[in-house]
Amino acid sequence: MDFNALFSDFGGYTITGLTVGAIYALVALGYTLVYGVLRLINFAHSEVFIAGAFAAIWGWAALGLDRDSVASGFGSIMLYLLVGALIAAVASAGTATVIERVAYRPLRKRNAPPLAFLITAIGASIAIAEAFGIYTRRLPVGAPTVVKNDVLFTVFGAEVTVVQLLIIGSALAMMVALDLFINRSRIGRGIRAVAQDQNTAALMGINKDRIILVVFIIGGVMAGVAGMLYDIRIGTLTYSVGFLLGLKAFTAAVLGGIGNLRGALLGGLLLGLVENYASALFGANWKDLVAFVVLVVLLMFRPTGLLGESLGRARA
């Protein structure tokens, strides 16, 4: 273990970990929302993320930006960010809607066993990923430089770039907005009611199918924005990248307490930190292994995750 490597740039590893963790957290919100309402692990959610990531790149291409383009001017950059986020959110929300309508709703109508939902989720995930693979000929797709990765300021010797601040700030802002929406809006109360007891909620006049669709759409919007932010940070996208990232986002949801919105954020940020600290201590090849080992060890002592409160019991 190379403690010198970790402590020599502890601030840098922390900022990078929070940046990666913020993307995990946004994707994890979709997993935790669906599980909180349906008790369903939506493994196709990783491809919802991929749909948004590709849509953002293609949207920028429609505006004349290719992989070698560098955006300039504050107004232009803000326009590209807003357009990219909007296109990504719509594409991911649309993909999530199709998955819910085509794959899951017929199973719910037939009272299918949980195993059928799990197999369907895995099948939908593979089918969507392969569709993107065929369309892109399994080649990486480059994203334009919408935001330059310039150093903005320094904190305790660690440089914070514009991209890092954008990703962390966006994730926190969207998490706060979602938390307020779930806890204070009429639709949010409906979501919590369905999460607590679907049959009782239906007796009270709540359309559970509509609520479930809204949950998938919200999760899709979060994943779509995460996909756009991933494009900005990495700059290259492949059709298969959603598999491992989706697993880590699901791990983040479990780590914080699946079904708990704030737990998804906490789990995502912690997982990002653990990964980066592990890469410094053991080398980059070990970061995935350490992240999942930490999850297993935590669940041995706290099976419900760090926070462990279900969506149905969230406070009003």
XYZ file of C-alpha atoms in Angstrom:
316
model
C 0.000 0.000 0.000
C 1.437 3.328 -1.092
C 0.294 5.792 1.568
C 2.718 8.396 0.264
C 0.918 8.486 -3.082
C -2.423 8.977 -1.328
C -1.422 11.668 1.136
C 0.792 13.545 -1.308
C -2.311 14.427 -3.328
C -5.110 13.642 -0.891
C -7.128 16.696 -1.896
C -6.882 15.856 -5.588
C -8.035 12.283 -5.043
C -10.908 13.570 -2.908
C -12.143 16.054 -5.516
C -11.859 13.468 -8.288
C -13.672 10.908 -6.134
C -16.526 13.298 -5.431
C -16.790 14.063 -9.149
C -17.041 10.406 -10.130
C -19.321 9.729 -7.170
C -21.692 12.507 -8.225
C -22.307 10.713 -11.547
C -22.839 7.428 -9.707
C -25.310 9.171 -7.397
C -27.433 10.583 -10.224
C -27.729 7.159 -11.840
C -28.311 5.511 -8.448
C -31.363 7.712 -7.899
C -33.149 5.850 -10.700
C -32.386 2.476 -9.131
C -33.526 3.581 -5.687
C -36.735 5.232 -6.930
C -37.875 2.174 -8.869
C -36.938 -0.188 -6.064
C -38.644 2.008 -3.477
C -41.934 1.860 -5.383
C -41.890 -1.547 -7.100
C -39.299 -3.537 -5.123
C -37.747 -4.125 -8.538
C -34.074 -3.983 -9.507
C -34.198 -2.269 -12.894
C -30.986 -3.525 -14.444
C -31.970 -1.877 -17.733
C -31.383 1.503 -16.066
C -27.732 1.449 -17.132
C -28.893 1.610 -20.746
C -31.196 4.502 -19.874
C -27.983 6.298 -18.903
C -26.323 5.304 -22.184
C -29.279 6.591 -24.196
C -28.901 10.027 -22.627
C -25.141 10.062 -23.113
C -25.408 9.242 -26.821
C -28.322 11.639 -27.298
C -26.292 14.528 -25.871
C -23.412 13.863 -28.293
C -25.776 13.595 -31.256
C -27.585 16.736 -30.136
C -24.321 18.671 -30.053
C -23.479 17.242 -33.481
C -26.767 18.641 -34.799
C -25.613 22.045 -33.558
C -22.375 21.702 -35.528
C -20.055 20.358 -32.822
C -17.911 17.320 -33.559
C -15.356 15.519 -31.409
C -12.665 18.079 -32.297
C -14.816 21.140 -31.556
C -14.099 23.390 -28.574
C -16.922 25.613 -27.396
C -16.086 29.197 -26.498
C -17.987 32.125 -25.066
C -20.063 31.945 -21.886
C -23.371 32.299 -23.716
C -22.556 29.570 -26.231
C -21.316 27.203 -23.542
C -24.461 27.679 -21.462
C -26.591 27.081 -24.552
C -24.757 23.852 -25.378
C -25.069 22.669 -21.775
C -28.783 23.396 -21.612
C -29.485 21.828 -25.005
C -27.352 18.785 -24.172
C -29.026 18.314 -20.788
C -32.505 18.720 -22.281
C -31.903 16.290 -25.150
C -30.240 13.750 -22.849
C -33.036 13.994 -20.277
C -35.759 13.580 -22.917
C -33.979 10.641 -24.560
C -33.395 8.833 -21.270
C -36.895 9.568 -19.997
C -38.296 8.264 -23.290
C -36.176 5.111 -23.056
C -37.294 4.545 -19.467
C -40.923 5.037 -20.509
C -40.626 2.441 -23.274
C -38.998 -0.022 -20.882
C -41.770 0.453 -18.328
C -44.590 0.245 -20.873
C -43.219 -2.620 -23.000
C -41.252 -4.736 -20.524
C -42.597 -4.246 -17.007
C -46.240 -3.179 -17.206
C -47.442 -6.349 -19.005
C -45.717 -8.412 -16.305
C -47.427 -6.429 -13.551
C -50.814 -6.925 -15.221
C -50.219 -10.691 -15.199
C -48.880 -10.740 -11.627
C -45.655 -12.283 -12.870
C -43.173 -13.610 -10.288
C -40.138 -11.482 -9.335
C -37.823 -13.743 -11.326
C -39.673 -12.813 -14.527
C -39.048 -9.110 -13.851
C -35.361 -9.785 -13.212
C -34.886 -11.785 -16.413
C -36.824 -9.179 -18.408
C -34.654 -6.371 -16.982
C -31.449 -8.173 -17.941
C -32.819 -8.969 -21.396
C -33.887 -5.360 -21.984
C -30.469 -4.144 -20.865
C -28.609 -6.432 -23.269
C -30.977 -5.656 -26.148
C -30.616 -1.880 -25.811
C -26.849 -2.052 -25.368
C -26.492 -4.256 -28.445
C -28.702 -1.887 -30.443
C -26.348 0.986 -29.641
C -23.393 -1.286 -30.431
C -24.775 -2.105 -33.873
C -25.606 1.532 -34.618
C -22.127 2.753 -33.610
C -20.387 -0.297 -35.155
C -18.956 -0.897 -31.664
C -16.599 2.033 -32.145
C -16.044 4.787 -29.559
C -17.913 8.025 -30.171
C -16.098 11.244 -29.314
C -17.762 14.161 -27.566
C -16.905 17.822 -28.224
C -15.192 19.929 -25.592
C -18.245 21.818 -24.403
C -16.563 22.937 -21.166
C -12.813 23.398 -20.935
C -11.266 21.624 -17.981
C -9.522 24.754 -16.675
C -8.517 25.124 -13.041
C -11.018 27.364 -11.274
C -9.533 27.598 -7.786
C -7.447 25.678 -5.275
C -8.598 24.185 -1.954
C -5.910 22.998 0.495
C -3.535 22.498 -2.384
C -6.044 20.591 -4.532
C -6.982 22.081 -7.889
C -10.710 22.263 -8.620
C -11.575 22.462 -12.307
C -14.638 23.896 -14.005
C -15.793 20.422 -15.065
C -15.486 19.022 -11.552
C -17.435 21.903 -10.052
C -20.094 21.599 -12.760
C -20.613 17.880 -12.131
C -20.663 18.062 -8.330
C -22.832 21.179 -8.290
C -25.298 19.736 -10.807
C -25.647 16.492 -8.858
C -26.248 18.291 -5.559
C -28.744 20.710 -7.118
C -30.719 17.914 -8.776
C -30.695 15.864 -5.590
C -32.078 18.770 -3.570
C -34.732 19.451 -6.215
C -35.772 15.792 -6.285
C -35.885 15.568 -2.500
C -38.143 18.633 -2.325
C -40.329 17.265 -5.122
C -40.801 13.886 -3.444
C -41.464 15.313 0.005
C -43.507 18.440 -0.769
C -45.379 18.026 -4.049
C -48.705 16.286 -4.632
C -47.134 13.820 -7.048
C -44.374 13.190 -4.519
C -46.948 12.303 -1.883
C -48.495 9.918 -4.403
C -45.108 8.295 -4.996
C -44.582 7.806 -1.279
C -48.084 6.429 -0.867
C -47.621 3.865 -3.648
C -44.203 2.961 -2.237
C -45.763 2.296 1.157
C -48.825 0.308 0.033
C -49.972 0.110 -3.583
C -53.410 -1.344 -2.848
C -54.255 1.187 -0.161
C -53.038 4.002 -2.394
C -55.319 2.758 -5.180
C -58.285 2.730 -2.784
C -57.524 6.379 -1.981
C -57.837 7.284 -5.661
C -54.164 7.270 -6.647
C -53.473 5.937 -10.137
C -50.564 3.631 -9.368
C -49.734 2.979 -13.027
C -49.364 6.710 -13.618
C -47.233 7.088 -10.490
C -44.985 4.210 -11.536
C -44.555 5.781 -14.976
C -43.637 9.111 -13.356
C -41.019 7.317 -11.239
C -39.418 5.819 -14.343
C -39.451 9.212 -16.071
C -37.812 10.955 -13.099
C -35.140 8.276 -12.911
C -34.594 8.644 -16.647
C -34.144 12.400 -16.391
C -31.523 11.954 -13.675
C -29.682 9.295 -15.676
C -29.833 11.422 -18.834
C -28.197 14.414 -17.172
C -25.610 12.042 -15.682
C -24.909 10.794 -19.213
C -24.299 14.317 -20.466
C -21.989 15.036 -17.537
C -20.130 11.803 -18.264
C -19.593 12.963 -21.862
C -18.178 16.270 -20.629
C -15.812 14.601 -18.173
C -14.589 11.605 -20.210
C -14.963 12.887 -23.758
C -15.428 9.418 -25.291
C -18.385 7.056 -25.149
C -18.773 3.381 -26.030
C -21.954 1.336 -26.159
C -20.823 -1.015 -23.350
C -19.729 1.560 -20.783
C -23.110 1.480 -19.050
C -22.662 -2.062 -17.727
C -19.933 -1.396 -15.157
C -21.135 2.114 -14.402
C -24.645 0.768 -13.853
C -23.349 -1.874 -11.463
C -21.469 0.765 -9.511
C -24.503 3.040 -9.398
C -26.579 0.132 -8.110
C -23.833 -0.549 -5.576
C -24.029 3.093 -4.498
C -27.794 2.784 -4.026
C -27.354 -0.333 -1.882
C -24.472 1.243 0.013
C -26.542 4.245 1.065
C -29.721 2.235 1.609
C -31.699 1.289 -1.492
C -35.063 3.018 -1.537
C -33.555 6.050 0.196
C -32.960 9.106 -2.010
C -30.433 10.730 0.285
C -28.788 7.355 0.712
C -28.244 7.169 -3.058
C -26.398 10.484 -2.988
C -24.345 9.485 0.048
C -23.566 6.070 -1.391
C -22.504 7.505 -4.739
C -20.144 10.039 -3.217
C -18.653 7.488 -0.804
C -18.155 4.936 -3.568
C -16.361 7.505 -5.705
C -14.069 8.380 -2.810
C -13.333 4.743 -1.963
C -12.457 4.012 -5.595
C -10.037 6.889 -5.892
C -8.382 6.293 -2.550
C -7.979 2.609 -3.506
C -6.382 3.529 -6.840
C -3.801 5.598 -4.952
C -3.104 2.921 -2.338
C -3.124 -0.225 -4.470
C -3.011 0.984 -8.071
C -5.703 1.765 -10.616
C -6.315 -1.915 -11.409
C -7.585 -2.511 -7.869
C -10.176 0.244 -7.596
C -13.163 -1.791 -8.845
C -12.304 -4.751 -6.629
C -11.934 -2.600 -3.518
C -15.214 -0.782 -4.181
C -17.238 -3.999 -4.269
C -15.365 -5.546 -1.341
C -16.224 -2.498 0.768
C -19.884 -2.960 -0.156
C -19.862 -6.625 0.882
C -18.153 -5.853 4.187
C -20.579 -3.017 4.972
C -23.641 -5.136 4.211
C -22.335 -7.867 6.511
C -22.653 -5.463 9.439
C -25.474 -3.206 8.166
C -27.662 -5.048 5.629
C -29.993 -2.070 5.104
C -27.162 0.241 4.031
C -25.897 3.363 5.735
C -29.248 5.171 6.023
C -31.665 2.340 5.382
C -34.951 4.302 5.282
C -37.360 3.252 2.539
C -39.027 5.692 0.183
C -42.434 4.862 1.606
C -41.390 6.051 5.042
C -39.790 9.305 3.877
C -40.936 12.326 5.817
C -43.406 14.765 4.399
